[in-house]
Coordinates of C-alpha atoms in Angstrom, one line a residue:
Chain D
X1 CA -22.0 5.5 -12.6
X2 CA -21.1 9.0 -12.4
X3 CA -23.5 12.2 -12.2
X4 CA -22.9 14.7 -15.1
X5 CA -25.4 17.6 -14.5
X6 CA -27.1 18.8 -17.7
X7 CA -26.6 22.4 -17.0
X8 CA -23.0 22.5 -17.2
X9 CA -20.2 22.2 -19.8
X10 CA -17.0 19.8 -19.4
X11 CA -13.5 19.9 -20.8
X12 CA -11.6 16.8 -22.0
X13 CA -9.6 17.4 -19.0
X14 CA -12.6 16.6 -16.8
X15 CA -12.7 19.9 -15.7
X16 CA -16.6 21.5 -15.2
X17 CA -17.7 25.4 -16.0
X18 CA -21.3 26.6 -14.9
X19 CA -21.7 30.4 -16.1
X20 CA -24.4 32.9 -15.0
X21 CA -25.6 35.2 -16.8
X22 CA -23.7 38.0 -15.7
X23 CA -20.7 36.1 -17.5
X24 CA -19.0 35.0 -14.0
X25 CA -18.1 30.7 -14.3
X26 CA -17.8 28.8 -11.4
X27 CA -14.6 25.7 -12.0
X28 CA -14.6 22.5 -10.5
X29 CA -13.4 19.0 -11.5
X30 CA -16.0 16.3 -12.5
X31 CA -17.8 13.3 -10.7
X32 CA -16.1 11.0 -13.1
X33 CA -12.5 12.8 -12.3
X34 CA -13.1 12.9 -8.3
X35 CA -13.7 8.8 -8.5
X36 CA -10.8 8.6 -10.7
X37 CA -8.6 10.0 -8.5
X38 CA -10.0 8.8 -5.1
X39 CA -9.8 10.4 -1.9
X40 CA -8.6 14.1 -2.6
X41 CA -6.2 14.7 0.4
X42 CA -4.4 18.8 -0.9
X43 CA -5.7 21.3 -3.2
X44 CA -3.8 23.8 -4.3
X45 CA -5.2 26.8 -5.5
X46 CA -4.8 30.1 -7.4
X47 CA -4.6 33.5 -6.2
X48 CA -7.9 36.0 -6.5
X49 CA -6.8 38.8 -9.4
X50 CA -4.8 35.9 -10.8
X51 CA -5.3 36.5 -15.4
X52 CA -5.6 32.8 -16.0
X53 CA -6.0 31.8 -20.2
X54 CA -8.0 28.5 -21.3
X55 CA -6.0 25.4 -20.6
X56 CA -3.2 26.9 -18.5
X57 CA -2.6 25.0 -15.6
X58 CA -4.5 26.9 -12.7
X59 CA -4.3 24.4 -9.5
X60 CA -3.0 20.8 -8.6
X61 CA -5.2 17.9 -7.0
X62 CA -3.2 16.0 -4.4
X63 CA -4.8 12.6 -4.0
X64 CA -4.2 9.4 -2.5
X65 CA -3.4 8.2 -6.1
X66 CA -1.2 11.0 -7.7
X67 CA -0.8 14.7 -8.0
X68 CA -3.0 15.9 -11.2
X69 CA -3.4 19.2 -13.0
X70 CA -6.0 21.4 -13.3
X71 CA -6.7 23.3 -16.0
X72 CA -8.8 26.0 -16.4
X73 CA -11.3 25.5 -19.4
X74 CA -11.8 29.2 -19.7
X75 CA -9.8 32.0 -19.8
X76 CA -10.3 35.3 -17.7
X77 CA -9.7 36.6 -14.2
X78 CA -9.6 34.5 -10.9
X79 CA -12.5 36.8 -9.0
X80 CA -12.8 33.9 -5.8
X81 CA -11.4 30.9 -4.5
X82 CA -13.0 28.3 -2.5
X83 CA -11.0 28.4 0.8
X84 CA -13.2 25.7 2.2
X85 CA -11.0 23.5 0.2
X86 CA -8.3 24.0 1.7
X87 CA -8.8 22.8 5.0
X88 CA -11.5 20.3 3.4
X89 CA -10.2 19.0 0.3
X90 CA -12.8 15.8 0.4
X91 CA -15.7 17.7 -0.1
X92 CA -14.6 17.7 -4.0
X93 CA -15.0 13.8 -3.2
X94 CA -18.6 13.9 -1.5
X95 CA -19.8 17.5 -3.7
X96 CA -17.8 18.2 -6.9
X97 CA -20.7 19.8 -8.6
X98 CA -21.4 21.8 -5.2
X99 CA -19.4 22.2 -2.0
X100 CA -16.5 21.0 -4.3
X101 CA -16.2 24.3 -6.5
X102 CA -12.8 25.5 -7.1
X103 CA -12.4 29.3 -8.6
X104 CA -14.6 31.8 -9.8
X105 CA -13.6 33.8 -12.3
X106 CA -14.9 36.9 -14.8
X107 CA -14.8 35.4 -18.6
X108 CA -13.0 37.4 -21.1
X109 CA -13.9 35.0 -24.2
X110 CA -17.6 34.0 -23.7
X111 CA -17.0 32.2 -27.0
X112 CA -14.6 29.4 -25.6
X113 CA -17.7 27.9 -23.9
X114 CA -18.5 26.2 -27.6
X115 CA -15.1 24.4 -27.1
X116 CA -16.5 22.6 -24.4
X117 CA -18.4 19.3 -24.3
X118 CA -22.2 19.4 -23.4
X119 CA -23.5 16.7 -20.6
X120 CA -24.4 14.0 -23.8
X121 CA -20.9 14.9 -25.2
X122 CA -19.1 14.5 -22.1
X123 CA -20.6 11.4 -21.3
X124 CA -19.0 9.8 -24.6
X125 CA -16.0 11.2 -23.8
X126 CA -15.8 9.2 -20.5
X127 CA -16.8 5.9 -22.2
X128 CA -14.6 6.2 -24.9
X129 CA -11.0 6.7 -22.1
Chain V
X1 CA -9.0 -10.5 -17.9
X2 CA -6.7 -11.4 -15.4
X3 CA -6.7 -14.0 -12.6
X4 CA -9.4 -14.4 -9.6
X5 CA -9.0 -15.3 -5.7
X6 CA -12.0 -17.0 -4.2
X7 CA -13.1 -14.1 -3.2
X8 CA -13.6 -12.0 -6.5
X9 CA -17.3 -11.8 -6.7
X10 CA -17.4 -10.9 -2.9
X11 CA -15.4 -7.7 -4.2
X12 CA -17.5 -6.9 -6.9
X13 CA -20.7 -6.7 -4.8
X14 CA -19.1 -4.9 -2.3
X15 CA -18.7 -2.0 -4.8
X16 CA -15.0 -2.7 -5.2
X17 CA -13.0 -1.0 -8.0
X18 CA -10.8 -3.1 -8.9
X19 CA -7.4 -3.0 -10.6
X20 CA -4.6 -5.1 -12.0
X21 CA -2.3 -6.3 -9.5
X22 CA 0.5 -8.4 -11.2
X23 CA -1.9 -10.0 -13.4
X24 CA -4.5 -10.7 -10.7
X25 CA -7.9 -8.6 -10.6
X26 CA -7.8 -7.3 -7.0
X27 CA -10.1 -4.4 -4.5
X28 CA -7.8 -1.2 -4.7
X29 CA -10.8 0.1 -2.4
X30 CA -14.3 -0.3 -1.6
X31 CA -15.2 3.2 -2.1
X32 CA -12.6 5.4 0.5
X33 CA -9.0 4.2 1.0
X34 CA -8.5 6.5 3.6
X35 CA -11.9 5.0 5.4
X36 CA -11.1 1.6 5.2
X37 CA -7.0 2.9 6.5
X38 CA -8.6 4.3 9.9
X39 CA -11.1 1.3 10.3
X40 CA -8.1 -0.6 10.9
X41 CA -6.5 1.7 13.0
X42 CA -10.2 2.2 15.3
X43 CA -11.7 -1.2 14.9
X44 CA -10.8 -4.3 12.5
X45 CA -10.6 -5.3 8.6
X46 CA -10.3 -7.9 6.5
X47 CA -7.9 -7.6 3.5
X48 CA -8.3 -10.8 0.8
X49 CA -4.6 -11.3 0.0
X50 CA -5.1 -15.2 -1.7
X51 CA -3.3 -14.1 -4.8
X52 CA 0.0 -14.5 -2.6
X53 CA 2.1 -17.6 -3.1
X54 CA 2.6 -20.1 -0.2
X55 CA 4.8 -22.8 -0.5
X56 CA 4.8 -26.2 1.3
X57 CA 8.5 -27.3 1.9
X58 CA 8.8 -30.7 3.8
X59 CA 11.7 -33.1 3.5
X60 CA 14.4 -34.4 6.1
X61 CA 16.4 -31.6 4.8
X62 CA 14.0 -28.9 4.9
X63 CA 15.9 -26.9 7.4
X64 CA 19.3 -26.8 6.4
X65 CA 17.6 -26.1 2.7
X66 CA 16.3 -22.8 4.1
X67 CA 19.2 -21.9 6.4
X68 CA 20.8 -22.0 3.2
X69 CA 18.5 -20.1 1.2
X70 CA 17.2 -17.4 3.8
X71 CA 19.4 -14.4 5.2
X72 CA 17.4 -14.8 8.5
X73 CA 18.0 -18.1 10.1
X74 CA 15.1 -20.3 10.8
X75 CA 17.1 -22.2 13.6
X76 CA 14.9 -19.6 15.5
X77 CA 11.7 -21.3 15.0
X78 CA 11.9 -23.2 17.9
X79 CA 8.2 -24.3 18.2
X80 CA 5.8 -25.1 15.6
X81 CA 3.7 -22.0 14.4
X82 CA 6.4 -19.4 14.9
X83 CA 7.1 -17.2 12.3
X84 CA 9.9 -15.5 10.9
X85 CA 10.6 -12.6 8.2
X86 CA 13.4 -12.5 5.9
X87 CA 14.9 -11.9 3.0
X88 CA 15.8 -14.4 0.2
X89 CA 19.1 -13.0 -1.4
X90 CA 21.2 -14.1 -4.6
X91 CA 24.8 -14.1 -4.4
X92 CA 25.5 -10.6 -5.1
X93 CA 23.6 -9.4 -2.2
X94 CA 20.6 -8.2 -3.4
X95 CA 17.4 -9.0 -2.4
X96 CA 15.0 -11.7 -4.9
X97 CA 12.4 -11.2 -2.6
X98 CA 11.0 -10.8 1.4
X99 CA 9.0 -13.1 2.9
X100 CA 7.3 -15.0 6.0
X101 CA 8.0 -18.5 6.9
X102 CA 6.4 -20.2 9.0
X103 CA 7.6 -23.2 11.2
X104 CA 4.8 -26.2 10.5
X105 CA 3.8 -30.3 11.6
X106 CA 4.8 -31.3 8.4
X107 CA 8.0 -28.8 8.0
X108 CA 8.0 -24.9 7.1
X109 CA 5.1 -22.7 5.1
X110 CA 7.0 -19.8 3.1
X111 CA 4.7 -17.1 1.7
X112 CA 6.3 -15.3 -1.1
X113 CA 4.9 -12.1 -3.0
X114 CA 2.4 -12.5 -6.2
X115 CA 4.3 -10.2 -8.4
X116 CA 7.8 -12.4 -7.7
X117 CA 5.8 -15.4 -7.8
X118 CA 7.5 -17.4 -11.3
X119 CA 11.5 -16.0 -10.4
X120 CA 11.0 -17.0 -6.8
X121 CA 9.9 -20.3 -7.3
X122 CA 12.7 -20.9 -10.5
X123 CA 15.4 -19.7 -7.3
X124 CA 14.0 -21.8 -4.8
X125 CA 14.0 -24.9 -7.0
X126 CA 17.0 -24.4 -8.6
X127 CA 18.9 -24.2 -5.1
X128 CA 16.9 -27.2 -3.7
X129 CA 19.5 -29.8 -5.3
X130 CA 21.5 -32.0 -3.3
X131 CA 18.9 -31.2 -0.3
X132 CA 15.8 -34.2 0.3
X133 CA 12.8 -31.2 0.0
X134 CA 9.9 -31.3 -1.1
X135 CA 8.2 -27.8 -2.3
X136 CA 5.0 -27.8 -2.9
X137 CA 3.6 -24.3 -3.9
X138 CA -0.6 -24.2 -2.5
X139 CA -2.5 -22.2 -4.6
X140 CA -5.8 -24.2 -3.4
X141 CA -5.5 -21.9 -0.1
X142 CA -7.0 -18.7 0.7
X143 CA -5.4 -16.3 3.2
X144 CA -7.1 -13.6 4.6
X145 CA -5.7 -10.9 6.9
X146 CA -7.7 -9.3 9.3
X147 CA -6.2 -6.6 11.6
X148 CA -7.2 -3.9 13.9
X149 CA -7.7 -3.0 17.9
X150 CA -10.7 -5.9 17.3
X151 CA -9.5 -7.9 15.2
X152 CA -9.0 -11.0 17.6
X153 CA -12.5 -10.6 19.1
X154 CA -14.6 -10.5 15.4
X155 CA -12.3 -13.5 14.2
X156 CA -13.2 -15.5 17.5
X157 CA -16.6 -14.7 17.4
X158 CA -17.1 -16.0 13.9
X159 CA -15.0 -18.9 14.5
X160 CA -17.6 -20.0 17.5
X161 CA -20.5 -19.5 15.1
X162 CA -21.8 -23.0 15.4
X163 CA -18.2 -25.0 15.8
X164 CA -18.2 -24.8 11.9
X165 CA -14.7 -24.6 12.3
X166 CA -12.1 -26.8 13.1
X167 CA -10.5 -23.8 15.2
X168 CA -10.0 -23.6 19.2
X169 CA -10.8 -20.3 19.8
X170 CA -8.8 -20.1 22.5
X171 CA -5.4 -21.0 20.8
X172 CA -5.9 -17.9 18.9
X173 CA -6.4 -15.4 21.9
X174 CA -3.4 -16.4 23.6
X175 CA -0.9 -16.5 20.6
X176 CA 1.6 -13.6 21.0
X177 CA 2.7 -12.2 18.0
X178 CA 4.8 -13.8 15.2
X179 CA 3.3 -17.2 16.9
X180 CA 0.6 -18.9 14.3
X181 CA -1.4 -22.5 15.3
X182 CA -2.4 -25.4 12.4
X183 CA -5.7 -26.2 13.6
X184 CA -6.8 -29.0 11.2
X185 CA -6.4 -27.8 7.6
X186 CA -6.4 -23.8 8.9
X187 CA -3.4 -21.8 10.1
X188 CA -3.7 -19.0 11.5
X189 CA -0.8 -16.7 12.9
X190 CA -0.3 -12.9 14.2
X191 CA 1.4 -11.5 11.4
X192 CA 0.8 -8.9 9.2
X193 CA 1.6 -5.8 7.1
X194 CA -0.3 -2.9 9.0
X195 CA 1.0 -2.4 12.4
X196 CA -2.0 -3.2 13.9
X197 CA -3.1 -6.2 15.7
X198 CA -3.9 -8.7 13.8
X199 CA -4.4 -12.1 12.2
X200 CA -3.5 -14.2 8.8
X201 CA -5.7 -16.6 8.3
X202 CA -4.5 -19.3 5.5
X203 CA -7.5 -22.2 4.8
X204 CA -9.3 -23.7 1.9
X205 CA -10.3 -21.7 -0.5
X206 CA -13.7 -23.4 -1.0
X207 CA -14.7 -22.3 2.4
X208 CA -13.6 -18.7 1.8
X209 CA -16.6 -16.8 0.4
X210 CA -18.7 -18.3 3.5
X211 CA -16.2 -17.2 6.1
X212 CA -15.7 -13.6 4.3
X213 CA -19.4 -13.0 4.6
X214 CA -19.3 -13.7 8.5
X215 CA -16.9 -11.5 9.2
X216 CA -18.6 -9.0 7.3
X217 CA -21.7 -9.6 9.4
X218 CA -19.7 -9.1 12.3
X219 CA -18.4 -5.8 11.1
X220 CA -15.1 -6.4 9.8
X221 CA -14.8 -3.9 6.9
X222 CA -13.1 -5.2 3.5
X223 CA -10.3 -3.7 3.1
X224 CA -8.7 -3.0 -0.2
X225 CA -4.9 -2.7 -1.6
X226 CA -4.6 1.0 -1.4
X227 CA -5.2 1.5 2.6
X228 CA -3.4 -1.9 2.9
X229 CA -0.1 0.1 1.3
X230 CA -1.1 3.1 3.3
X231 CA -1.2 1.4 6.4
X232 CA 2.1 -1.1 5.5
X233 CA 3.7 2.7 4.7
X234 CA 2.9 4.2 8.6
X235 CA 4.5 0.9 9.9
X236 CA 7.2 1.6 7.9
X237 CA 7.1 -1.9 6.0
X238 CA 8.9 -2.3 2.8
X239 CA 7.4 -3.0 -0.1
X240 CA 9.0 -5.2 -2.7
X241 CA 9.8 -4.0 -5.7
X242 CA 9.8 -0.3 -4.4
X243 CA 11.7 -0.3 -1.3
X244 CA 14.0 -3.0 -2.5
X245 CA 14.5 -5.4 -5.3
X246 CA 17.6 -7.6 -6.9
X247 CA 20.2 -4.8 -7.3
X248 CA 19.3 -3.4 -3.5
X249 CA 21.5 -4.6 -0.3
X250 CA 19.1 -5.6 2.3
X251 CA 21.8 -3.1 4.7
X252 CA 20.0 0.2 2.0
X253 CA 16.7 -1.3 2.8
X254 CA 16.5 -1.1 7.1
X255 CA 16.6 -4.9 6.7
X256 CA 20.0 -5.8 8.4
X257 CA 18.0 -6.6 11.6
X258 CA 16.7 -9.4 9.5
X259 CA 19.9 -10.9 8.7
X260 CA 21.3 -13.6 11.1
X261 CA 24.8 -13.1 11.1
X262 CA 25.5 -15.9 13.9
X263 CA 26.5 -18.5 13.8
X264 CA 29.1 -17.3 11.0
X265 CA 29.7 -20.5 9.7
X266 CA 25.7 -20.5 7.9
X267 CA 26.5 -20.1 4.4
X268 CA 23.4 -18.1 3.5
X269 CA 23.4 -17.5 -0.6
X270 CA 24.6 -13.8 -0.6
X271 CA 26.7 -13.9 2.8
X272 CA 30.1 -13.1 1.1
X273 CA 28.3 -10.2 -0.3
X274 CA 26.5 -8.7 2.8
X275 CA 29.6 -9.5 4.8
X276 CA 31.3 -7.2 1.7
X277 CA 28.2 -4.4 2.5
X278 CA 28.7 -4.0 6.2
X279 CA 31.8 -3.2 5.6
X280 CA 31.2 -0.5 3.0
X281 CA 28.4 0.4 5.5
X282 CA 31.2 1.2 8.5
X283 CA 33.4 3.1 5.7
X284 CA 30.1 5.1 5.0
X285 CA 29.4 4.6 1.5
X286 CA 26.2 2.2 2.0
X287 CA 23.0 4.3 2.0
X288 CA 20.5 4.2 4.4
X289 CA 16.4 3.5 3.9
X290 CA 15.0 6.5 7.0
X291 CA 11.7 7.9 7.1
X292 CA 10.8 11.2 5.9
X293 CA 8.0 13.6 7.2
X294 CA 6.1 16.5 5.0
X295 CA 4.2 18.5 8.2
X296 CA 2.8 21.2 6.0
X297 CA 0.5 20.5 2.7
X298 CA 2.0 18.2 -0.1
X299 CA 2.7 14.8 -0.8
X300 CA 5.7 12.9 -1.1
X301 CA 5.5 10.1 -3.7
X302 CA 7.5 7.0 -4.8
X303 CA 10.8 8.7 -7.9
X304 CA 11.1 12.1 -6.2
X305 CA 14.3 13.1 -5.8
X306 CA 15.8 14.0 -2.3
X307 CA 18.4 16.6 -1.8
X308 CA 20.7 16.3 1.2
X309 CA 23.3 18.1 3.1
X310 CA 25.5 15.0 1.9
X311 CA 24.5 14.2 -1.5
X312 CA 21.2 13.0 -3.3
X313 CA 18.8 10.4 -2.5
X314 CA 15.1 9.0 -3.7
X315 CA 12.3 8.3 -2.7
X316 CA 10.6 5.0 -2.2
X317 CA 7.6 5.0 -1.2
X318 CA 5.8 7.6 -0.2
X319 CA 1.9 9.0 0.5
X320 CA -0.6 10.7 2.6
X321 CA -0.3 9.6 6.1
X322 CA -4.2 9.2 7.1
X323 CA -3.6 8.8 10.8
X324 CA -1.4 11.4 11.2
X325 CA -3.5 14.0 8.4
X326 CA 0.2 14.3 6.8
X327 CA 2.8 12.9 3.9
X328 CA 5.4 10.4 5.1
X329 CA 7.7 8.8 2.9
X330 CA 10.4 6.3 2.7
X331 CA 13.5 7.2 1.0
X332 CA 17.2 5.6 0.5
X333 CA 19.8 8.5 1.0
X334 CA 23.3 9.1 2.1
X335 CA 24.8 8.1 4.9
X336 CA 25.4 10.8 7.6
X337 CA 22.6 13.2 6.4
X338 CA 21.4 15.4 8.0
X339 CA 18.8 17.8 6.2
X340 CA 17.3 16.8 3.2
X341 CA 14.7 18.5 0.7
X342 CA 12.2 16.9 -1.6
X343 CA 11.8 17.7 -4.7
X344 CA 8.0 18.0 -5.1
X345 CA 6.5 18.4 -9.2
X346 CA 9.9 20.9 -9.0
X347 CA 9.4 22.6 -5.8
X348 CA 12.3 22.1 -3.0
X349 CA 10.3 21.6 0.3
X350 CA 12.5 20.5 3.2
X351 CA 11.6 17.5 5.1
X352 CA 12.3 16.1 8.1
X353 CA 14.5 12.5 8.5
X354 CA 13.2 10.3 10.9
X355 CA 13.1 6.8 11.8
X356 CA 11.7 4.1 9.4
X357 CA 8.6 3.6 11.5
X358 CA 5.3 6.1 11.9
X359 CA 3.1 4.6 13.3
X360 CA 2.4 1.3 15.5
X361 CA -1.4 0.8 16.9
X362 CA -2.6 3.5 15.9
X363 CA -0.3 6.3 17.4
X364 CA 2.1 8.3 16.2
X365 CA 5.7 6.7 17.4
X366 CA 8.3 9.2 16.0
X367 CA 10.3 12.0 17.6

């Protein structure tokens, strides 16, 4: 079974946002996603400064399946990458919801968070592929 | 659902996930495919493979059967237990499948692949007329592969638990490789698809699970289909169906040291036709199966395209490289290249050609 933190919201694309209140979201990729994809051998990442909308594709996930999209589930602009990555791209494996973050970035459209699933939501999503 | 070796609820409690291989449920890994890839490349693992297909073939005509049907000639197998790969052509050349074959007591063991399994055995019957053969596929057998540096040691040492075993332990340590022994109803050989070190074990199936869970206990590590295609992709092994299949000459598949072209009088099905290849090879409009390295980030991966200095080419088979923390790839391009470039998810990234062969006991082995 896969962990899906409560305090976060999910796209359909298995992407995750956690957003303090200062309106900066952290972006990773979900538990579910990392054991979908197995080991995670190259990330690619955007640049910082980077103006990035909702759903465009923002980095790629090289694993030991396939190459994958990422898309980013909000829009705004690309304020930090995590560079840890990389040199380490398995700690998304061991960490998603921690080490594994991939992009911080300053929301322009605090509103797009209702298009995303809550932790209940998301867990039906999963099911249901 | 789709079918089970012995061994299927040993891969379930091992935390497998499993996935559909040619209508068998099989491990693709037990949690990390690159993991399991270096345990057998530091120490040993065992890979369940029961869902190939062995054939029995027995008969006073068993040899000249399969000097007709194989491109390599088993006229080599000059003592029982030695084994031999090869590839089973049709008559245009192209290759229905590769194999093993073993020289046995009672004639020759052939282990086919599982995804071929129904076309191969409609090819070998249908060319088995006018021959006195006997084939008689096994599906009551197990096989078990279990390679790595240790690999000897943990199957010895689980084979003297108790004499449960009808095995010599000592017929096993001194067989050099491509040599197997028939030890009551067990064979067991040194071949293999990883470059390691290594055994095949083929045996019951009854007495499968039991023997799985000692070498577990002795530390062997299951190993599941992903490292076992990660590993078979540093030894540069083919993979059927990838590499090559019906419409690819065996000479565009680094196979033509598999062919037995003496004596010239063997009329191997598809001789007229490789004969026909080798010569389009020397006029240099054959393609070539090389190896291709990716030293910075990126992966090359089986349909990508590869651009040469002297024309266009594909890739076969490609993936991460876990010993060597890189991508390697096999890919069939022009003769007579020299550079190439892959074309990675529309990126042009230039590679490096290299021999068909990465890495052999767990070292790095090209230029």
């Amino acid at each position: 079974m896969s962990t899906v933190p409560d305090n976060l919201r999910y796209a359909s694309t298995h992407e995750w946002v956690h957003v303090e209140d200062d309106g900066i979201a952290t972006v990773g990729i979900s538990d579910h996603a990392q054991n979908a994809l197995g080991d995670i051998v190259f990330i690619e990442l955007p640049e910082a400064g980077t103006i990035v909308n909702s759903k465009d594709e923002v980095a790629v996930v090289e694993s030991v399946k396939a190459a994958s999209d990422i898309y980013s589930p909000v829009s705004g602009e690309i304020l930090e990458i995590n560079e840890e990555l990389l040199d380490a791209a398995e700690t998304v494996n061991v960490a998603p919801y921690d080490g594994g973050w991939f992009y911080k970035l300053k929301m322009s459209d605090a509103a797009e968070l209702d298009d995303l699933m809550d932790a209940d939501a998301y867990i039906k999503h999963c099911d249901a592929e | 659902m789709g079918q089970h070796t012995p061994l299927y609820q040993k891969h379930l409690d091992a935390g497998a996930k499993m996935v559909d291989f040619a209508g068998w449920d099989m491990p693709l890994n037990y949690g990390s495919q690159i993991d399991e890839h270096k345990r057998v490349r530091s120490t040993a693992g065992v890979f369940d493979v029961s869902h190939m297909t062995v054939v029995d073939i027995s008969g006073d005509d068993a040899k000249a059967y399969l000097r007709k049907l194989l491109a390599n000639d088993v006229e080599k197998l000059d003592a029982e237990g030695r084994a031999l790969y090869s590839a089973m052509l049709n008559e245009n050349g192209g290759v229905i499948d590769d194999l093993i074959v073993y020289r046995m007591s009672f004639g020759y063991r052939i282990v086919v692949n599982c995804a071929t399994r129904s076309k191969d055995l409609a090819w070998m019957n249908s060319h088995s007329a006018g021959f006195d053969v006997a084939l008689v596929e096994k599906p009551e057998l197990a096989i078990l592969a279990v390679h790595g540096p240790q690999s000897l040691d943990k199957v010895c040492a689980v084979l003297d638990q108790g004499q449960l075993y009808p095995v010599k332990t000592a017929s096993i340590n001194l067989l050099e490789n491509f040599r197997g022994v028939e030890l009551g109803n067990w064979f067991i050989a040194r071949t293999g698809y990883t470059g390691e070190k290594g055994l095949e074990l083929i045996f019951p199936e009854k007495e499968a699970p039991a023997f799985w869970d000692k070498l577990v206990a002795a530390g062997v590590h299951p190993i599941g289909l992903g490292a076992r295609d990660s590993l078979r992709l540093e030894a540069g092994m083919n993979l059927y169906g990838h590499d090559m299949d019906e419409e690819i000459s065996p000479l565009a598949a680094n196979m033509e040291q598999t062919i037995a072209w003496q004596p010239e009088d063997r009329d191997f099905i598809g001789r007229s036709a490789v004969v026909r290849h080798r010569a389009e090879q020397a006029a240099g409009s054959m393609p070539r199966l090389v190896g291709l390295v990716l030293e910075q980030r990126g992966v090359l991966r089986e349909g990508q395209r590869v651009l040469c200095d002297n024309g266009e080419g594909i890739i076969t088979s490609g993936g991460f490289s876990p010993t060597l923390k890189h991508s390697i790839a096999l890919a069939r391009i022009p003769v007579n290249s020299h550079s190439c470039q892959a074309d990675i998810r529309g990126t042009l990234t230039s590679v490096r050609i290299v021999k068909p062969n990465f890495v052999r006991f767990g070292k790095k082995v090209f230029e």
